[in-house]
mmCIF file of C-alpha atoms in Angstrom:
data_model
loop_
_atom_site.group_PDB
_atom_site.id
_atom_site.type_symbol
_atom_site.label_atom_id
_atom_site.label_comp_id
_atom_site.label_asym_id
_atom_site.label_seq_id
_atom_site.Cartn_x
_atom_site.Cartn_y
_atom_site.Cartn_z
ATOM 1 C CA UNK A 1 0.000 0.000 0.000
ATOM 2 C CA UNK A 2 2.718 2.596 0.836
ATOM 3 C CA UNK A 3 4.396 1.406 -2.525
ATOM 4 C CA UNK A 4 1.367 2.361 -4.071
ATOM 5 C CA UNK A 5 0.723 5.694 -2.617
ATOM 6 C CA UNK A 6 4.408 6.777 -3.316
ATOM 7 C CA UNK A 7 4.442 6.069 -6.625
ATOM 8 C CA UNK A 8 0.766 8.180 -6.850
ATOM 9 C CA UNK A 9 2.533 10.916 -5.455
ATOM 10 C CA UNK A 10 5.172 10.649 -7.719
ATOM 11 C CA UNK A 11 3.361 10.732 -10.686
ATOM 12 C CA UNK A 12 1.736 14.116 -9.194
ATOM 13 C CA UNK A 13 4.745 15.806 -9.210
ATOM 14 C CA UNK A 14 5.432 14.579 -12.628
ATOM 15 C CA UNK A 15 2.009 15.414 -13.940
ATOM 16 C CA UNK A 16 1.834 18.627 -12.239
ATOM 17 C CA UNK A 17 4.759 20.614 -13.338
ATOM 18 C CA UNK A 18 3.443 23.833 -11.887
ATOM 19 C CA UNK A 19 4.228 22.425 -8.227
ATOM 20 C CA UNK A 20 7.053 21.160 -9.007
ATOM 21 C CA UNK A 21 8.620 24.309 -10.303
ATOM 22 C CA UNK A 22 7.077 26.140 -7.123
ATOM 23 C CA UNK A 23 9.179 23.758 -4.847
ATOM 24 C CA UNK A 24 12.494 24.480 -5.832
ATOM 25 C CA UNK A 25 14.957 27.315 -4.957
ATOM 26 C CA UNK A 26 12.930 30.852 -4.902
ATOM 27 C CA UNK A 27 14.492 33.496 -6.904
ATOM 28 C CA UNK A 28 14.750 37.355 -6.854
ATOM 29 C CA UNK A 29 12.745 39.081 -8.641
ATOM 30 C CA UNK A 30 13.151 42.668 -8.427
ATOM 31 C CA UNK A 31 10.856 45.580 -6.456
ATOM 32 C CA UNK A 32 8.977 46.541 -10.008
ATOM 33 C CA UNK A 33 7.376 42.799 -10.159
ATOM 34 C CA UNK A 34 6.330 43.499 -6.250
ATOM 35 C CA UNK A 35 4.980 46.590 -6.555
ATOM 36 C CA UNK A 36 2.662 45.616 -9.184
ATOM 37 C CA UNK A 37 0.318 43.522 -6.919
ATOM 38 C CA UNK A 38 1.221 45.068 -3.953
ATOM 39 C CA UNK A 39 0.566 49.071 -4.453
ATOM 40 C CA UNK A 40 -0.260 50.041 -1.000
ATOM 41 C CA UNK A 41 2.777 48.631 0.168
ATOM 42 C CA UNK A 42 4.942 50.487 -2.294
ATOM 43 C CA UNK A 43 3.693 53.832 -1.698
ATOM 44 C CA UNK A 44 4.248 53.322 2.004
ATOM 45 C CA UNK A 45 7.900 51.924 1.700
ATOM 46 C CA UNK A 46 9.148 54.806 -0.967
ATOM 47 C CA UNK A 47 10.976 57.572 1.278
ATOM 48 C CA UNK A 48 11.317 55.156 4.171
ATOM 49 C CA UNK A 49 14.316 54.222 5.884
ATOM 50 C CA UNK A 50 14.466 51.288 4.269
ATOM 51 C CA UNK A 51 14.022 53.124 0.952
ATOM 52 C CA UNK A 52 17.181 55.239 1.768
ATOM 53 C CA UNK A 53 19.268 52.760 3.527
ATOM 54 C CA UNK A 54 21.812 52.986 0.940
ATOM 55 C CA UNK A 55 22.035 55.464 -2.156
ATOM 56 C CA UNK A 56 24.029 57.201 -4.728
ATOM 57 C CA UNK A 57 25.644 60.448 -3.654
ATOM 58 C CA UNK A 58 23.310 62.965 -5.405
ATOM 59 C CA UNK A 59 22.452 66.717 -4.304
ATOM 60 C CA UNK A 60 19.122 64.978 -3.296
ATOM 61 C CA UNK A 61 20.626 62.216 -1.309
ATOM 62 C CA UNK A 62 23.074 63.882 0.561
ATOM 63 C CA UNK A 63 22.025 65.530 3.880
ATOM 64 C CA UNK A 64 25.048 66.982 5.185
ATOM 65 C CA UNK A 65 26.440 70.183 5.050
ATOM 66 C CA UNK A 66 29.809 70.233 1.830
ATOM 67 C CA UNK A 67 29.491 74.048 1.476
ATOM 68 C CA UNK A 68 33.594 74.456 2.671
ATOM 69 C CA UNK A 69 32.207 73.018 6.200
ATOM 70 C CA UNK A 70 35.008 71.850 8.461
ATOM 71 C CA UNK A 71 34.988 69.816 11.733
ATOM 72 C CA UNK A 72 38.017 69.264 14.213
ATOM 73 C CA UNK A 73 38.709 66.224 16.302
ATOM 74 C CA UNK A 74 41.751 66.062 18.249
ATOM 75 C CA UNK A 75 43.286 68.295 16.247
ATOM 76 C CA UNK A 76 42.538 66.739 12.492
ATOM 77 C CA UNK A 77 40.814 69.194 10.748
ATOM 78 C CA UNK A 78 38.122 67.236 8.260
ATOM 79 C CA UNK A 79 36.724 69.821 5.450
ATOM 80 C CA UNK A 80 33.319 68.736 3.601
ATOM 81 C CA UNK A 81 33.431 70.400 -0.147
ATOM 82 C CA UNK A 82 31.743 70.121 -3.716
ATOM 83 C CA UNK A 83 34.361 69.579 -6.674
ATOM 84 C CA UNK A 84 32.717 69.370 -10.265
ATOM 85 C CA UNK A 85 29.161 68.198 -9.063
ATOM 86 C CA UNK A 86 30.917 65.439 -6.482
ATOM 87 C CA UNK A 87 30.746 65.420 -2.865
ATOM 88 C CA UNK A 88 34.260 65.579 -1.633
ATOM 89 C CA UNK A 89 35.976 65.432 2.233
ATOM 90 C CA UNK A 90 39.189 66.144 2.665
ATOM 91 C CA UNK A 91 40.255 64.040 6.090
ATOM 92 C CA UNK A 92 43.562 61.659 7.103
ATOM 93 C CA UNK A 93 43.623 58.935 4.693
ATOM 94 C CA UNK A 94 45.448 55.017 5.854
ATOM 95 C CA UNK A 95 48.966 56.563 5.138
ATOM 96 C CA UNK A 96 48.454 59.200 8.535
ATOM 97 C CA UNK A 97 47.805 62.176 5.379
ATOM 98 C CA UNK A 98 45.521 64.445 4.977
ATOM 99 C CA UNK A 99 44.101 63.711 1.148
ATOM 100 C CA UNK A 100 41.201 64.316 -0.743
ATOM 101 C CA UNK A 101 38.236 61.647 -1.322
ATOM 102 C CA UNK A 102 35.065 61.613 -3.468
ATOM 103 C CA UNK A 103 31.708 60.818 -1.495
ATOM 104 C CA UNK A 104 30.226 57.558 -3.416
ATOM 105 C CA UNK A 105 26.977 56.568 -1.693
ATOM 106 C CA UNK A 106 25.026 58.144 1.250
ATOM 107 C CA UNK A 107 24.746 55.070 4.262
ATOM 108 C CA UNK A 108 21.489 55.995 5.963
ATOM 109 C CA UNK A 109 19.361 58.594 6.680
ATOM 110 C CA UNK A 110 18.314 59.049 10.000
ATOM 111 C CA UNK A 111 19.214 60.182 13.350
ATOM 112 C CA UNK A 112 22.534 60.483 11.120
ATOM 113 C CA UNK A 113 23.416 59.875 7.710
ATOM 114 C CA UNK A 114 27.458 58.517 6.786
ATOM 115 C CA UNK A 115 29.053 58.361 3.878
ATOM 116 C CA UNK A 116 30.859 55.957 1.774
ATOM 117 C CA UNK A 117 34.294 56.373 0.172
ATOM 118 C CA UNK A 118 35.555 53.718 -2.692
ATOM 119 C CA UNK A 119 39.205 52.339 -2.458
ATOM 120 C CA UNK A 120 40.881 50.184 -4.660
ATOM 121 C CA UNK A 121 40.092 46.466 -4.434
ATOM 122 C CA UNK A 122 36.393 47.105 -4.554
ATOM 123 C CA UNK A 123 36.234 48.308 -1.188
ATOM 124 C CA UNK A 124 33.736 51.096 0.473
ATOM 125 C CA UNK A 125 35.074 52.450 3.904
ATOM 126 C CA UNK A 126 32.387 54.468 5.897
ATOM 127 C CA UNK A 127 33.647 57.784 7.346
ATOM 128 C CA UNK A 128 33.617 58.042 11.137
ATOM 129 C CA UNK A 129 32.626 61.879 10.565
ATOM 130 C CA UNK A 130 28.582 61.681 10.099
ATOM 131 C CA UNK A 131 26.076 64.156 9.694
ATOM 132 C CA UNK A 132 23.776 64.624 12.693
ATOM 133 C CA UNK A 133 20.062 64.576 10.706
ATOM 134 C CA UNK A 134 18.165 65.816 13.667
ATOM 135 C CA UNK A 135 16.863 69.635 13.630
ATOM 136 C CA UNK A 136 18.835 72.078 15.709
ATOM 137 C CA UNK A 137 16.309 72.326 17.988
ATOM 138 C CA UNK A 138 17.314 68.691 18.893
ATOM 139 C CA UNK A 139 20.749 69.205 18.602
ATOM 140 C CA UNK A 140 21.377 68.012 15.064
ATOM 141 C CA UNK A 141 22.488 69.533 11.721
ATOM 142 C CA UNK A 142 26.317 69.646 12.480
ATOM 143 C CA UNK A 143 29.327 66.986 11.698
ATOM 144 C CA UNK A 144 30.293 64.852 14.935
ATOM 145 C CA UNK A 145 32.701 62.021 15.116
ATOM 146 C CA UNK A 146 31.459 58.383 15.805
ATOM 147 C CA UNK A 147 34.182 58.131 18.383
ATOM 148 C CA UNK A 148 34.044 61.771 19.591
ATOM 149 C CA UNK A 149 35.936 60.682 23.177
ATOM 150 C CA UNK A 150 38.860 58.913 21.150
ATOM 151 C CA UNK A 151 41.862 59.920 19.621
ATOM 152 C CA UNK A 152 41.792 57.507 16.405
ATOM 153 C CA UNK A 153 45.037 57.768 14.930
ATOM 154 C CA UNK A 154 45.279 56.153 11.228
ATOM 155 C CA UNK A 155 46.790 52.941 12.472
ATOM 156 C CA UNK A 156 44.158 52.420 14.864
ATOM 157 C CA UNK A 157 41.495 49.486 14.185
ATOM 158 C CA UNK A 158 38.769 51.808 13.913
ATOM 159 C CA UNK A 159 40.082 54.379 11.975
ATOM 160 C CA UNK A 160 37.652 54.288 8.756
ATOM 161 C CA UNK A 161 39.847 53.346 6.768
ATOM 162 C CA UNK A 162 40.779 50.042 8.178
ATOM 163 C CA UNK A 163 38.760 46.569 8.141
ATOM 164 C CA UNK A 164 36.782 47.443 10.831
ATOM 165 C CA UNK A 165 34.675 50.114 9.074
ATOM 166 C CA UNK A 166 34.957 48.497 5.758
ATOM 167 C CA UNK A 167 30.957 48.100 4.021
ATOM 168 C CA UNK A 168 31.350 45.111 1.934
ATOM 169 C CA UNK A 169 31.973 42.674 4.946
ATOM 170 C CA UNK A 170 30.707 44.725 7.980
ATOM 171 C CA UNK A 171 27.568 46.612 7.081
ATOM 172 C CA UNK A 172 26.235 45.688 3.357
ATOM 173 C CA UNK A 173 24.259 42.828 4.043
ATOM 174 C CA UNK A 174 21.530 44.698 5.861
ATOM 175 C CA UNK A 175 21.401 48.340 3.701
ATOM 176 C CA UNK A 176 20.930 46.246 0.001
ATOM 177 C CA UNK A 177 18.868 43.208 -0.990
ATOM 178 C CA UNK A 178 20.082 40.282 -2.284
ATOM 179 C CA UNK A 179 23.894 40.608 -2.088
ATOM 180 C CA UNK A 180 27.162 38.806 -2.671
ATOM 181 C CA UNK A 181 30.096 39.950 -0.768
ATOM 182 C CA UNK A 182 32.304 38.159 -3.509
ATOM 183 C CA UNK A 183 35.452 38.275 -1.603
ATOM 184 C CA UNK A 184 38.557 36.894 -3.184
ATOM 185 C CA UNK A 185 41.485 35.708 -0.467
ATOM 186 C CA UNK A 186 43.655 35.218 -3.005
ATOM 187 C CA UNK A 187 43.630 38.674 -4.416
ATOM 188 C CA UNK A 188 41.773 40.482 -1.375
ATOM 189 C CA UNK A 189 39.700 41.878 -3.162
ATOM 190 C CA UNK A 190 35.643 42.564 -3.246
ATOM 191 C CA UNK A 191 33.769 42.258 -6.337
ATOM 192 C CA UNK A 192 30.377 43.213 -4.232
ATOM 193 C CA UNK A 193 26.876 42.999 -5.996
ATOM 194 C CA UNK A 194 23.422 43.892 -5.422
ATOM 195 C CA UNK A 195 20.289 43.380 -6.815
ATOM 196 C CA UNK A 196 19.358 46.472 -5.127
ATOM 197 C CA UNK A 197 21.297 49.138 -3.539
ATOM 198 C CA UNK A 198 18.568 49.712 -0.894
ATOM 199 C CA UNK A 199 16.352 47.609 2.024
ATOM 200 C CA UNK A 200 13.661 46.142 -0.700
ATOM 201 C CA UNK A 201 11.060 44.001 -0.751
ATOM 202 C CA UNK A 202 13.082 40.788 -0.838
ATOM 203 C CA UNK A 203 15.252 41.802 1.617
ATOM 204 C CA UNK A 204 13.265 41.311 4.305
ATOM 205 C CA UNK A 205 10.218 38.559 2.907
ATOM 206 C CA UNK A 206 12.969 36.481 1.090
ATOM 207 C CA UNK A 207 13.224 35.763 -2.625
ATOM 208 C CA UNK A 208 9.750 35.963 -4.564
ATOM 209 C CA UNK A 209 9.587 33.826 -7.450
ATOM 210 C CA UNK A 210 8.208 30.939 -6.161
ATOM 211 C CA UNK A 211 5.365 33.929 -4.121
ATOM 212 C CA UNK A 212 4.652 35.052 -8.070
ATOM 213 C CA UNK A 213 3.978 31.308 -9.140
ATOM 214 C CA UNK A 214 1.263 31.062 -6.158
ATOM 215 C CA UNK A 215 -0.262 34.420 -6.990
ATOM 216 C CA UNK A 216 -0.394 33.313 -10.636
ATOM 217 C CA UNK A 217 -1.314 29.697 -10.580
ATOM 218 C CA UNK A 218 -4.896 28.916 -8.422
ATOM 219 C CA UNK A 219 -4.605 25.074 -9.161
ATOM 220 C CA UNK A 220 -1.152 23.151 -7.991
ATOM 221 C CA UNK A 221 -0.014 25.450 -5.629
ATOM 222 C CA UNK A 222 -1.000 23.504 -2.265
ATOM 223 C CA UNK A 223 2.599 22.824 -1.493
ATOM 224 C CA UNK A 224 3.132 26.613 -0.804
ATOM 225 C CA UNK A 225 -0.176 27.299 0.327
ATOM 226 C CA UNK A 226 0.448 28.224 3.810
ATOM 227 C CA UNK A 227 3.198 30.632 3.217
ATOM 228 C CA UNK A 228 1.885 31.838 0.159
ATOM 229 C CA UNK A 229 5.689 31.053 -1.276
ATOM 230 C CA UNK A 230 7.421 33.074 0.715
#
């Protein structure tokens, strides 16, 4: 009898290719193909935090003040500065120098937004100088130090240039969806990827693909049924 039902239940899954696609590995599918069903959703999550966990370094991104601002901590003077359209700082680079660095992507957005710098190797490094988002009624809008009580010196394990403030292995994971650190130990290097930049959908409710195939398929799509593929 148990030979018999097996073999039944074998055939289903042959004869019912619908489930048996919906049963393997879930895939990404992208915010656009989420949005479409789920609209209310959408509306809510654009300008959230999770919306701005991580973006490009645009005049409409970028919260802090880079009008020649400056900010001293233990006697390093950090300026904040626009070159050509880019956000710039000028702080003490890994050599102990003071140097100039292009602001890639913003990291955040509030009580305080950082800000990430690229390096060679594929690396983003996230500036211990942050912008304070708060109003100045609460004490915010100014440039503070994440270590404001320690005198970081540029061979220090937490001075932002080092591992210890490095994105791809020690604060990607949660700002993007769906990434891949894609460290190489021979090379150490990063070849990091996203599927995108910011806290989507799928970062949070998993992969969606096999969720589409329930929503599209009423019949043969019991063996997701109770979490509706996710």
């Amino acid at each position: 009898m148990h030979s018999i039902l097996f073999l039944f239940l074998a055939g289903f899954e042959i004869l019912n290719p619908v489930a048996a696609k919906m049963a393997g590995s879930a895939e990404f599918v992208g915010r656009p193909v989420c949005t479409a069903c789920h609209t209310e959703q959408a509306v809510q999550w654009s300008g959230s935090n999770h919306d701005q966990a991580m973006q490009l370094a645009t005049s409409h991104t970028v919260l802090g003040n880079f009008d020649n601002a400056t900010f001293t901590n233990f006697g390093v003077t950090s300026s904040f500065f626009k070159k050509n359209g880019r956000f710039m700082v000028r702080t003490v680079g890994p050599d102990g120098k003071l140097k100039d660095y292009e602001i890639k992507y913003t990291f955040g957005v509030e009580p305080l937004q950082q800000y990430l710098v690229e390096f060679p190797g594929g690396r983003l490094q996230a500036l211990s100088l942050a912008w304070d988002t708060r109003s100045k009624q609460q004490g915010g809008q100014r440039w503070f130090h994440l270590y404001p009580d320690e005198n970081i010196a540029y061979d220090d394990e937490l001075h932002w240039t080092r591992p210890s403030q490095n994105w791809n292995s020690m604060c990607a994971e949660c700002h993007s969806t769906n990434l891949e650190k894609n460290y190489d130990p021979v090379t150490r290097t990063f070849a990091t990827s996203w599927s995108e930049i910011d806290v989507s959908c799928e970062a949070c409710h998993g992969p969606g693909s096999n969720h589409v195939r329930w929503a599209e398929h009423k019949s043969g799509r019991g063996k997701l049924e109770s979490g509706k593929g996710l």
